[in-house]
mmCIF file with all atom_site columns, C-alpha atoms in Angstrom:
data_model
loop_
_atom_site.group_PDB
_atom_site.id
_atom_site.type_symbol
_atom_site.label_atom_id
_atom_site.label_alt_id
_atom_site.label_comp_id
_atom_site.label_asym_id
_atom_site.label_entity_id
_atom_site.label_seq_id
_atom_site.pdbx_PDB_ins_code
_atom_site.Cartn_x
_atom_site.Cartn_y
_atom_site.Cartn_z
_atom_site.occupancy
_atom_site.B_iso_or_equiv
_atom_site.pdbx_formal_charge
_atom_site.auth_seq_id
_atom_site.auth_comp_id
_atom_site.auth_asym_id
_atom_site.auth_atom_id
_atom_site.pdbx_PDB_model_num
ATOM 1   C CA . MET A 1 1   ? -20.333 68.424 -125.174 1.00 58.00 ? 367 MET A CA 1
ATOM 2   C CA . ASN A 1 2   ? -19.248 66.150 -122.330 1.00 78.00 ? 368 ASN A CA 1
ATOM 3   C CA . THR A 1 3   ? -17.355 68.532 -120.066 1.00 88.00 ? 369 THR A CA 1
ATOM 4   C CA . GLU A 1 4   ? -19.476 67.285 -117.146 1.00 91.00 ? 370 GLU A CA 1
ATOM 5   C CA . MET A 1 5   ? -18.466 63.688 -117.859 1.00 94.00 ? 371 MET A CA 1
ATOM 6   C CA . LEU A 1 6   ? -14.783 64.605 -117.938 1.00 93.00 ? 372 LEU A CA 1
ATOM 7   C CA . ASP A 1 7   ? -15.130 66.569 -114.711 1.00 93.00 ? 373 ASP A CA 1
ATOM 8   C CA . GLU A 1 8   ? -16.824 63.597 -113.022 1.00 95.00 ? 374 GLU A CA 1
ATOM 9   C CA . LEU A 1 9   ? -14.073 61.279 -114.222 1.00 96.00 ? 375 LEU A CA 1
ATOM 10  C CA . TRP A 1 10  ? -11.388 63.566 -112.832 1.00 96.00 ? 376 TRP A CA 1
ATOM 11  C CA . ARG A 1 11  ? -13.133 63.716 -109.462 1.00 95.00 ? 377 ARG A CA 1
ATOM 12  C CA . SER A 1 12  ? -13.428 59.937 -109.428 1.00 96.00 ? 378 SER A CA 1
ATOM 13  C CA . TRP A 1 13  ? -9.673  59.657 -109.949 1.00 97.00 ? 379 TRP A CA 1
ATOM 14  C CA . ALA A 1 14  ? -9.073  62.075 -107.071 1.00 96.00 ? 380 ALA A CA 1
ATOM 15  C CA . GLU A 1 15  ? -11.366 60.176 -104.721 1.00 97.00 ? 381 GLU A CA 1
ATOM 16  C CA . ARG A 1 16  ? -9.738  56.876 -105.577 1.00 97.00 ? 382 ARG A CA 1
ATOM 17  C CA . GLY A 1 17  ? -6.265  58.351 -105.186 1.00 97.00 ? 383 GLY A CA 1
ATOM 18  C CA . ALA A 1 18  ? -7.065  59.834 -101.788 1.00 96.00 ? 384 ALA A CA 1
ATOM 19  C CA . ALA A 1 19  ? -7.932  56.348 -100.531 1.00 97.00 ? 385 ALA A CA 1
ATOM 20  C CA . LEU A 1 20  ? -4.748  54.631 -101.742 1.00 97.00 ? 386 LEU A CA 1
ATOM 21  C CA . THR A 1 21  ? -2.015  53.434 -99.416  1.00 97.00 ? 387 THR A CA 1
ATOM 22  C CA . GLU A 1 22  ? 1.661   54.055 -100.133 1.00 95.00 ? 388 GLU A CA 1
ATOM 23  C CA . GLU A 1 23  ? 1.952   50.439 -101.193 1.00 97.00 ? 389 GLU A CA 1
ATOM 24  C CA . GLN A 1 24  ? -0.949  50.784 -103.628 1.00 97.00 ? 390 GLN A CA 1
ATOM 25  C CA . TRP A 1 25  ? 0.568   53.923 -105.181 1.00 96.00 ? 391 TRP A CA 1
ATOM 26  C CA . ALA A 1 26  ? 3.608   51.830 -106.076 1.00 95.00 ? 392 ALA A CA 1
ATOM 27  C CA . THR A 1 27  ? 1.594   48.853 -107.357 1.00 97.00 ? 393 THR A CA 1
ATOM 28  C CA . PRO A 1 28  ? 2.455   47.774 -110.922 1.00 96.00 ? 394 PRO A CA 1
ATOM 29  C CA . THR A 1 29  ? -0.405  47.957 -113.409 1.00 96.00 ? 395 THR A CA 1
ATOM 30  C CA . ARG A 1 30  ? -1.135  45.667 -116.348 1.00 96.00 ? 396 ARG A CA 1
ATOM 31  C CA . LEU A 1 31  ? 0.726   48.178 -118.537 1.00 93.00 ? 397 LEU A CA 1
ATOM 32  C CA . PRO A 1 32  ? 4.390   47.091 -118.558 1.00 90.00 ? 398 PRO A CA 1
ATOM 33  C CA . GLY A 1 33  ? 6.522   49.589 -116.676 1.00 88.00 ? 399 GLY A CA 1
ATOM 34  C CA . TRP A 1 34  ? 3.571   51.638 -115.398 1.00 93.00 ? 400 TRP A CA 1
ATOM 35  C CA . SER A 1 35  ? 2.912   51.943 -111.665 1.00 94.00 ? 401 SER A CA 1
ATOM 36  C CA . VAL A 1 36  ? -0.368  53.242 -110.267 1.00 96.00 ? 402 VAL A CA 1
ATOM 37  C CA . ARG A 1 37  ? 1.381   56.541 -109.553 1.00 95.00 ? 403 ARG A CA 1
ATOM 38  C CA . ALA A 1 38  ? 2.584   56.812 -113.162 1.00 93.00 ? 404 ALA A CA 1
ATOM 39  C CA . LEU A 1 39  ? -0.964  56.120 -114.319 1.00 94.00 ? 405 LEU A CA 1
ATOM 40  C CA . PHE A 1 40  ? -2.254  59.022 -112.206 1.00 96.00 ? 406 PHE A CA 1
ATOM 41  C CA . ALA A 1 41  ? 0.495   61.299 -113.501 1.00 93.00 ? 407 ALA A CA 1
ATOM 42  C CA . HIS A 1 42  ? -0.357  60.427 -117.108 1.00 93.00 ? 408 HIS A CA 1
ATOM 43  C CA . VAL A 1 43  ? -4.077  61.214 -116.914 1.00 94.00 ? 409 VAL A CA 1
ATOM 44  C CA . ALA A 1 44  ? -3.886  64.184 -114.517 1.00 94.00 ? 410 ALA A CA 1
ATOM 45  C CA . PRO A 1 45  ? -4.916  67.400 -116.305 1.00 89.00 ? 411 PRO A CA 1
ATOM 46  C CA . ASP A 1 46  ? -1.960  69.678 -116.925 1.00 84.00 ? 412 ASP A CA 1
ATOM 47  C CA . PRO A 1 47  ? -3.060  73.272 -116.242 1.00 76.00 ? 413 PRO A CA 1
ATOM 48  C CA . ALA A 1 48  ? -0.278  74.697 -118.406 1.00 75.00 ? 414 ALA A CA 1
ATOM 49  C CA . ILE A 1 49  ? -1.424  72.723 -121.434 1.00 75.00 ? 415 ILE A CA 1
ATOM 50  C CA . MET A 1 50  ? -5.092  73.522 -120.840 1.00 73.00 ? 416 MET A CA 1
ATOM 51  C CA . ALA A 1 51  ? -4.291  77.226 -120.500 1.00 70.00 ? 417 ALA A CA 1
ATOM 52  C CA . THR A 1 52  ? -2.967  77.275 -124.060 1.00 70.00 ? 418 THR A CA 1
ATOM 53  C CA . MET A 1 53  ? -6.452  76.295 -125.268 1.00 71.00 ? 419 MET A CA 1
ATOM 54  C CA . ARG A 1 54  ? -8.130  79.330 -123.728 1.00 68.00 ? 420 ARG A CA 1
ATOM 55  C CA . ASP A 1 55  ? -7.173  81.924 -126.322 1.00 69.00 ? 421 ASP A CA 1
ATOM 56  C CA . ALA A 1 56  ? -5.668  79.881 -129.152 1.00 75.00 ? 422 ALA A CA 1
ATOM 57  C CA . ARG A 1 57  ? -7.714  79.532 -132.304 1.00 79.00 ? 423 ARG A CA 1
ATOM 58  C CA . VAL A 1 58  ? -6.876  78.159 -135.756 1.00 82.00 ? 424 VAL A CA 1
ATOM 59  C CA . THR A 1 59  ? -8.453  79.104 -139.059 1.00 82.00 ? 425 THR A CA 1
ATOM 60  C CA . GLY A 1 60  ? -9.038  76.492 -141.704 1.00 81.00 ? 426 GLY A CA 1
ATOM 61  C CA . PRO A 1 61  ? -10.223 72.886 -141.550 1.00 91.00 ? 427 PRO A CA 1
ATOM 62  C CA . PRO A 1 62  ? -9.100  70.657 -138.683 1.00 94.00 ? 428 PRO A CA 1
ATOM 63  C CA . ALA A 1 63  ? -7.161  67.436 -139.182 1.00 93.00 ? 429 ALA A CA 1
ATOM 64  C CA . ALA A 1 64  ? -9.731  65.744 -136.943 1.00 95.00 ? 430 ALA A CA 1
ATOM 65  C CA . ALA A 1 65  ? -13.268 66.849 -136.092 1.00 94.00 ? 431 ALA A CA 1
ATOM 66  C CA . ASN A 1 66  ? -13.972 64.144 -133.532 1.00 96.00 ? 432 ASN A CA 1
ATOM 67  C CA . GLY A 1 67  ? -12.155 61.829 -131.159 1.00 96.00 ? 433 GLY A CA 1
ATOM 68  C CA . SER A 1 68  ? -12.449 58.787 -133.379 1.00 97.00 ? 434 SER A CA 1
ATOM 69  C CA . GLU A 1 69  ? -10.533 60.552 -136.153 1.00 96.00 ? 435 GLU A CA 1
ATOM 70  C CA . ILE A 1 70  ? -7.686  61.470 -133.771 1.00 95.00 ? 436 ILE A CA 1
ATOM 71  C CA . LEU A 1 71  ? -7.467  57.906 -132.490 1.00 96.00 ? 437 LEU A CA 1
ATOM 72  C CA . ARG A 1 72  ? -7.525  56.505 -136.026 1.00 95.00 ? 438 ARG A CA 1
ATOM 73  C CA . ILE A 1 73  ? -4.568  58.693 -137.007 1.00 94.00 ? 439 ILE A CA 1
ATOM 74  C CA . PHE A 1 74  ? -2.609  57.994 -133.829 1.00 92.00 ? 440 PHE A CA 1
ATOM 75  C CA . ASN A 1 75  ? -3.120  54.230 -134.012 1.00 92.00 ? 441 ASN A CA 1
ATOM 76  C CA . ALA A 1 76  ? -2.440  53.748 -137.717 1.00 88.00 ? 442 ALA A CA 1
ATOM 77  C CA . PRO A 1 77  ? 0.749   51.822 -138.533 1.00 87.00 ? 443 PRO A CA 1
ATOM 78  C CA . GLY A 1 78  ? 3.618   54.182 -137.775 1.00 88.00 ? 444 GLY A CA 1
ATOM 79  C CA . GLY A 1 79  ? 1.294   56.472 -135.826 1.00 85.00 ? 445 GLY A CA 1
ATOM 80  C CA . LEU A 1 80  ? 2.111   58.235 -132.593 1.00 82.00 ? 446 LEU A CA 1
ATOM 81  C CA . ALA A 1 81  ? 0.617   55.481 -130.440 1.00 79.00 ? 447 ALA A CA 1
ATOM 82  C CA . HIS A 1 82  ? 3.331   53.176 -131.756 1.00 82.00 ? 448 HIS A CA 1
ATOM 83  C CA . THR A 1 83  ? 6.290   55.496 -132.254 1.00 83.00 ? 449 THR A CA 1
ATOM 84  C CA . ALA A 1 84  ? 5.927   57.495 -129.024 1.00 73.00 ? 450 ALA A CA 1
ATOM 85  C CA . ALA A 1 85  ? 4.737   54.798 -126.613 1.00 72.00 ? 451 ALA A CA 1
ATOM 86  C CA . ASP A 1 86  ? 8.040   54.613 -124.748 1.00 74.00 ? 452 ASP A CA 1
ATOM 87  C CA . ASP A 1 87  ? 8.320   58.404 -124.532 1.00 74.00 ? 453 ASP A CA 1
ATOM 88  C CA . ILE A 1 88  ? 4.789   58.687 -123.132 1.00 74.00 ? 454 ILE A CA 1
ATOM 89  C CA . ALA A 1 89  ? 5.563   56.082 -120.480 1.00 72.00 ? 455 ALA A CA 1
ATOM 90  C CA . GLY A 1 90  ? 8.794   57.874 -119.611 1.00 75.00 ? 456 GLY A CA 1
ATOM 91  C CA . GLN A 1 91  ? 7.038   61.222 -119.277 1.00 80.00 ? 457 GLN A CA 1
ATOM 92  C CA . ALA A 1 92  ? 4.425   59.713 -116.958 1.00 69.00 ? 458 ALA A CA 1
ATOM 93  C CA . SER A 1 93  ? 7.100   58.201 -114.737 1.00 75.00 ? 459 SER A CA 1
ATOM 94  C CA . ALA A 1 94  ? 9.082   61.454 -114.665 1.00 77.00 ? 460 ALA A CA 1
ATOM 95  C CA . THR A 1 95  ? 5.992   63.462 -113.712 1.00 78.00 ? 461 THR A CA 1
ATOM 96  C CA . ALA A 1 96  ? 5.133   60.922 -111.013 1.00 72.00 ? 462 ALA A CA 1
ATOM 97  C CA . GLU A 1 97  ? 8.576   61.339 -109.478 1.00 80.00 ? 463 GLU A CA 1
ATOM 98  C CA . ARG A 1 98  ? 8.651   65.143 -109.355 1.00 83.00 ? 464 ARG A CA 1
ATOM 99  C CA . ILE A 1 99  ? 5.132   65.933 -108.104 1.00 86.00 ? 465 ILE A CA 1
ATOM 100 C CA . ASP A 1 100 ? 3.876   65.067 -104.616 1.00 90.00 ? 466 ASP A CA 1
ATOM 101 C CA . THR A 1 101 ? 0.621   63.191 -104.092 1.00 93.00 ? 467 THR A CA 1
ATOM 102 C CA . ASP A 1 102 ? -1.417  66.151 -102.824 1.00 93.00 ? 468 ASP A CA 1
ATOM 103 C CA . ALA A 1 103 ? -0.414  68.328 -105.765 1.00 92.00 ? 469 ALA A CA 1
ATOM 104 C CA . LEU A 1 104 ? -1.138  65.482 -108.159 1.00 93.00 ? 470 LEU A CA 1
ATOM 105 C CA . LEU A 1 105 ? -4.642  64.982 -106.783 1.00 96.00 ? 471 LEU A CA 1
ATOM 106 C CA . ARG A 1 106 ? -5.326  68.742 -106.827 1.00 94.00 ? 472 ARG A CA 1
ATOM 107 C CA . ARG A 1 107 ? -4.922  68.637 -110.596 1.00 94.00 ? 473 ARG A CA 1
ATOM 108 C CA . PHE A 1 108 ? -8.059  66.491 -110.754 1.00 95.00 ? 474 PHE A CA 1
ATOM 109 C CA . VAL A 1 109 ? -10.290 68.470 -108.370 1.00 93.00 ? 475 VAL A CA 1
ATOM 110 C CA . GLU A 1 110 ? -9.015  72.037 -108.790 1.00 93.00 ? 476 GLU A CA 1
ATOM 111 C CA . ASP A 1 111 ? -6.729  72.683 -111.746 1.00 90.00 ? 477 ASP A CA 1
ATOM 112 C CA . GLY A 1 112 ? -8.571  70.668 -114.393 1.00 89.00 ? 478 GLY A CA 1
ATOM 113 C CA . PRO A 1 113 ? -12.126 71.796 -113.527 1.00 89.00 ? 479 PRO A CA 1
ATOM 114 C CA . ARG A 1 114 ? -10.969 75.430 -113.216 1.00 88.00 ? 480 ARG A CA 1
ATOM 115 C CA . ALA A 1 115 ? -9.370  75.287 -116.662 1.00 85.00 ? 481 ALA A CA 1
ATOM 116 C CA . LEU A 1 116 ? -12.540 73.808 -118.152 1.00 84.00 ? 482 LEU A CA 1
ATOM 117 C CA . GLY A 1 117 ? -14.552 76.563 -116.517 1.00 84.00 ? 483 GLY A CA 1
ATOM 118 C CA . GLU A 1 118 ? -12.267 79.230 -117.958 1.00 80.00 ? 484 GLU A CA 1
ATOM 119 C CA . LEU A 1 119 ? -12.915 77.878 -121.424 1.00 77.00 ? 485 LEU A CA 1
ATOM 120 C CA . GLY A 1 120 ? -16.553 78.774 -120.844 1.00 71.00 ? 486 GLY A CA 1
ATOM 121 C CA . ALA A 1 121 ? -19.166 78.158 -123.505 1.00 76.00 ? 487 ALA A CA 1
ATOM 122 C CA . ILE A 1 122 ? -16.672 77.528 -126.277 1.00 84.00 ? 488 ILE A CA 1
ATOM 123 C CA . ASP A 1 123 ? -18.253 76.092 -129.422 1.00 87.00 ? 489 ASP A CA 1
ATOM 124 C CA . PRO A 1 124 ? -17.409 72.360 -129.697 1.00 89.00 ? 490 PRO A CA 1
ATOM 125 C CA . ALA A 1 125 ? -16.532 72.932 -133.366 1.00 90.00 ? 491 ALA A CA 1
ATOM 126 C CA . THR A 1 126 ? -13.900 75.550 -132.472 1.00 90.00 ? 492 THR A CA 1
ATOM 127 C CA . VAL A 1 127 ? -10.588 74.615 -134.106 1.00 92.00 ? 493 VAL A CA 1
ATOM 128 C CA . LEU A 1 128 ? -7.611  74.592 -131.743 1.00 89.00 ? 494 LEU A CA 1
ATOM 129 C CA . PRO A 1 129 ? -3.901  73.981 -132.341 1.00 87.00 ? 495 PRO A CA 1
ATOM 130 C CA . HIS A 1 130 ? -2.578  70.476 -131.780 1.00 87.00 ? 496 HIS A CA 1
ATOM 131 C CA . PRO A 1 131 ? 1.126   69.664 -131.300 1.00 83.00 ? 497 PRO A CA 1
ATOM 132 C CA . HIS A 1 132 ? 1.041   66.620 -133.589 1.00 86.00 ? 498 HIS A CA 1
ATOM 133 C CA . LEU A 1 133 ? -1.905  67.079 -135.944 1.00 89.00 ? 499 LEU A CA 1
ATOM 134 C CA . GLY A 1 134 ? -1.752  70.812 -136.532 1.00 89.00 ? 500 GLY A CA 1
ATOM 135 C CA . ALA A 1 135 ? -5.367  71.532 -135.663 1.00 91.00 ? 501 ALA A CA 1
ATOM 136 C CA . VAL A 1 136 ? -8.365  69.640 -134.224 1.00 93.00 ? 502 VAL A CA 1
ATOM 137 C CA . THR A 1 137 ? -11.746 70.626 -132.837 1.00 93.00 ? 503 THR A CA 1
ATOM 138 C CA . TYR A 1 138 ? -12.398 71.188 -129.151 1.00 91.00 ? 504 TYR A CA 1
ATOM 139 C CA . GLN A 1 139 ? -14.960 68.369 -129.316 1.00 93.00 ? 505 GLN A CA 1
ATOM 140 C CA . ALA A 1 140 ? -12.313 65.982 -130.628 1.00 95.00 ? 506 ALA A CA 1
ATOM 141 C CA . LEU A 1 141 ? -9.964  66.848 -127.753 1.00 92.00 ? 507 LEU A CA 1
ATOM 142 C CA . LEU A 1 142 ? -12.704 66.297 -125.174 1.00 93.00 ? 508 LEU A CA 1
ATOM 143 C CA . GLU A 1 143 ? -13.672 62.931 -126.639 1.00 96.00 ? 509 GLU A CA 1
ATOM 144 C CA . VAL A 1 144 ? -10.090 61.686 -126.657 1.00 95.00 ? 510 VAL A CA 1
ATOM 145 C CA . ALA A 1 145 ? -9.581  62.909 -123.099 1.00 94.00 ? 511 ALA A CA 1
ATOM 146 C CA . ILE A 1 146 ? -12.655 60.980 -121.922 1.00 96.00 ? 512 ILE A CA 1
ATOM 147 C CA . VAL A 1 147 ? -11.510 57.825 -123.722 1.00 97.00 ? 513 VAL A CA 1
ATOM 148 C CA . ASP A 1 148 ? -7.992  58.081 -122.289 1.00 96.00 ? 514 ASP A CA 1
ATOM 149 C CA . VAL A 1 149 ? -9.121  58.746 -118.723 1.00 97.00 ? 515 VAL A CA 1
ATOM 150 C CA . THR A 1 150 ? -11.705 55.951 -118.862 1.00 98.00 ? 516 THR A CA 1
ATOM 151 C CA . VAL A 1 151 ? -9.415  53.329 -120.381 1.00 97.00 ? 517 VAL A CA 1
ATOM 152 C CA . HIS A 1 152 ? -6.774  54.054 -117.764 1.00 97.00 ? 518 HIS A CA 1
ATOM 153 C CA . LEU A 1 153 ? -9.409  54.048 -115.027 1.00 98.00 ? 519 LEU A CA 1
ATOM 154 C CA . LEU A 1 154 ? -10.090 50.437 -115.991 1.00 98.00 ? 520 LEU A CA 1
ATOM 155 C CA . ASP A 1 155 ? -6.320  49.841 -115.720 1.00 98.00 ? 521 ASP A CA 1
ATOM 156 C CA . LEU A 1 156 ? -6.397  51.380 -112.237 1.00 98.00 ? 522 LEU A CA 1
ATOM 157 C CA . ILE A 1 157 ? -9.325  49.233 -111.131 1.00 98.00 ? 523 ILE A CA 1
ATOM 158 C CA . ALA A 1 158 ? -7.572  46.124 -112.431 1.00 98.00 ? 524 ALA A CA 1
ATOM 159 C CA . ALA A 1 159 ? -4.509  47.041 -110.329 1.00 98.00 ? 525 ALA A CA 1
ATOM 160 C CA . VAL A 1 160 ? -6.018  48.125 -106.991 1.00 98.00 ? 526 VAL A CA 1
ATOM 161 C CA . GLY A 1 161 ? -9.769  47.603 -107.233 1.00 97.00 ? 527 GLY A CA 1
ATOM 162 C CA . GLY A 1 162 ? -12.449 50.197 -106.595 1.00 96.00 ? 528 GLY A CA 1
ATOM 163 C CA . PRO A 1 163 ? -15.977 51.006 -107.745 1.00 96.00 ? 529 PRO A CA 1
ATOM 164 C CA . PRO A 1 164 ? -16.849 50.343 -111.393 1.00 97.00 ? 530 PRO A CA 1
ATOM 165 C CA . VAL A 1 165 ? -16.931 53.000 -114.093 1.00 97.00 ? 531 VAL A CA 1
ATOM 166 C CA . PRO A 1 166 ? -20.451 54.401 -114.645 1.00 95.00 ? 532 PRO A CA 1
ATOM 167 C CA . GLN A 1 167 ? -22.291 52.725 -117.499 1.00 96.00 ? 533 GLN A CA 1
ATOM 168 C CA . ALA A 1 168 ? -23.038 56.032 -119.235 1.00 95.00 ? 534 ALA A CA 1
ATOM 169 C CA . THR A 1 169 ? -19.322 56.747 -119.433 1.00 96.00 ? 535 THR A CA 1
ATOM 170 C CA . LEU A 1 170 ? -18.529 53.279 -120.733 1.00 97.00 ? 536 LEU A CA 1
ATOM 171 C CA . ARG A 1 171 ? -21.192 53.559 -123.442 1.00 97.00 ? 537 ARG A CA 1
ATOM 172 C CA . SER A 1 172 ? -19.832 56.949 -124.507 1.00 96.00 ? 538 SER A CA 1
ATOM 173 C CA . VAL A 1 173 ? -16.328 55.519 -124.866 1.00 97.00 ? 539 VAL A CA 1
ATOM 174 C CA . VAL A 1 174 ? -17.617 52.486 -126.767 1.00 96.00 ? 540 VAL A CA 1
ATOM 175 C CA . GLN A 1 175 ? -19.237 54.791 -129.326 1.00 96.00 ? 541 GLN A CA 1
ATOM 176 C CA . VAL A 1 176 ? -15.954 56.618 -129.946 1.00 97.00 ? 542 VAL A CA 1
ATOM 177 C CA . LEU A 1 177 ? -13.876 53.433 -130.152 1.00 96.00 ? 543 LEU A CA 1
ATOM 178 C CA . ALA A 1 178 ? -16.342 51.644 -132.441 1.00 94.00 ? 544 ALA A CA 1
ATOM 179 C CA . ALA A 1 179 ? -16.124 54.551 -134.885 1.00 95.00 ? 545 ALA A CA 1
ATOM 180 C CA . VAL A 1 180 ? -12.327 54.207 -135.156 1.00 96.00 ? 546 VAL A CA 1
ATOM 181 C CA . ALA A 1 181 ? -12.566 51.019 -137.202 1.00 93.00 ? 547 ALA A CA 1
ATOM 182 C CA . ASP A 1 182 ? -13.788 50.951 -140.801 1.00 93.00 ? 548 ASP A CA 1
ATOM 183 C CA . PRO A 1 183 ? -17.597 50.774 -140.415 1.00 93.00 ? 549 PRO A CA 1
ATOM 184 C CA . ALA A 1 184 ? -18.167 47.917 -142.861 1.00 94.00 ? 550 ALA A CA 1
ATOM 185 C CA . ASP A 1 185 ? -15.264 45.879 -141.474 1.00 92.00 ? 551 ASP A CA 1
ATOM 186 C CA . PHE A 1 186 ? -16.518 46.402 -137.923 1.00 93.00 ? 552 PHE A CA 1
ATOM 187 C CA . ILE A 1 187 ? -20.065 45.316 -138.777 1.00 93.00 ? 553 ILE A CA 1
ATOM 188 C CA . GLU A 1 188 ? -18.860 42.260 -140.678 1.00 94.00 ? 554 GLU A CA 1
ATOM 189 C CA . ALA A 1 189 ? -16.604 41.190 -137.796 1.00 91.00 ? 555 ALA A CA 1
ATOM 190 C CA . ALA A 1 190 ? -19.137 42.002 -135.071 1.00 90.00 ? 556 ALA A CA 1
ATOM 191 C CA . THR A 1 191 ? -21.807 39.894 -136.748 1.00 93.00 ? 557 THR A CA 1
ATOM 192 C CA . GLY A 1 192 ? -19.537 36.931 -137.435 1.00 92.00 ? 558 GLY A CA 1
ATOM 193 C CA . ARG A 1 193 ? -19.542 37.435 -141.181 1.00 93.00 ? 559 ARG A CA 1
ATOM 194 C CA . SER A 1 194 ? -15.822 38.067 -141.433 1.00 89.00 ? 560 SER A CA 1
ATOM 195 C CA . THR A 1 195 ? -12.664 36.814 -139.799 1.00 80.00 ? 561 THR A CA 1
ATOM 196 C CA . SER A 1 196 ? -10.884 40.106 -140.474 1.00 81.00 ? 562 SER A CA 1
ATOM 197 C CA . THR A 1 197 ? -9.101  41.496 -137.430 1.00 85.00 ? 563 THR A CA 1
ATOM 198 C CA . VAL A 1 198 ? -10.575 44.882 -136.551 1.00 88.00 ? 564 VAL A CA 1
ATOM 199 C CA . LEU A 1 199 ? -9.565  44.939 -132.878 1.00 88.00 ? 565 LEU A CA 1
ATOM 200 C CA . PRO A 1 200 ? -7.786  46.471 -131.134 1.00 91.00 ? 566 PRO A CA 1
ATOM 201 C CA . VAL A 1 201 ? -8.461  49.921 -132.536 1.00 92.00 ? 567 VAL A CA 1
ATOM 202 C CA . MET A 1 202 ? -6.091  51.650 -130.114 1.00 89.00 ? 568 MET A CA 1
ATOM 203 C CA . ARG A 1 203 ? -3.137  50.817 -127.872 1.00 79.00 ? 569 ARG A CA 1
#
């Protein structure tokens, strides 16, 4: 279970944020309507949300057992990635406006890691409630979190520069994303045997 990878990613965001100028915080990113500050607000761990995971458990099978399954559902035609994109952007901007920079960065180095620690040695297969899918495994939530934080870290680097993402993290994200597509279609396209469009697999 990659809690250490997520923790390292959060700390990387905090270190990068601490070095930004006021002008860089306001820099537009390659995501239309998203500033660097909105990007930080979107990926910052929310302690209130993470606290709900500490004691909540769900019986029965999960809607998704891994991150790839969550992403496949979200990015299907009519999925949340399409229908809620504007709302997600709006929420990020609203959070960016109401929270000061120091408090925002503390979410990465204090709030998020503390919440992970409080979860303790939870079994990755533990089924937890999910606001959109009903129930998913803890492992699935972690994998999606790592993908989201990494993809947006690349957005941040494209906007204001900074050190590259560690290769181990990139390879981990590639494995999750590659599993979103239909396996046969992905292999056929990746080897030049098909002109079917399998990318992108997520927004």
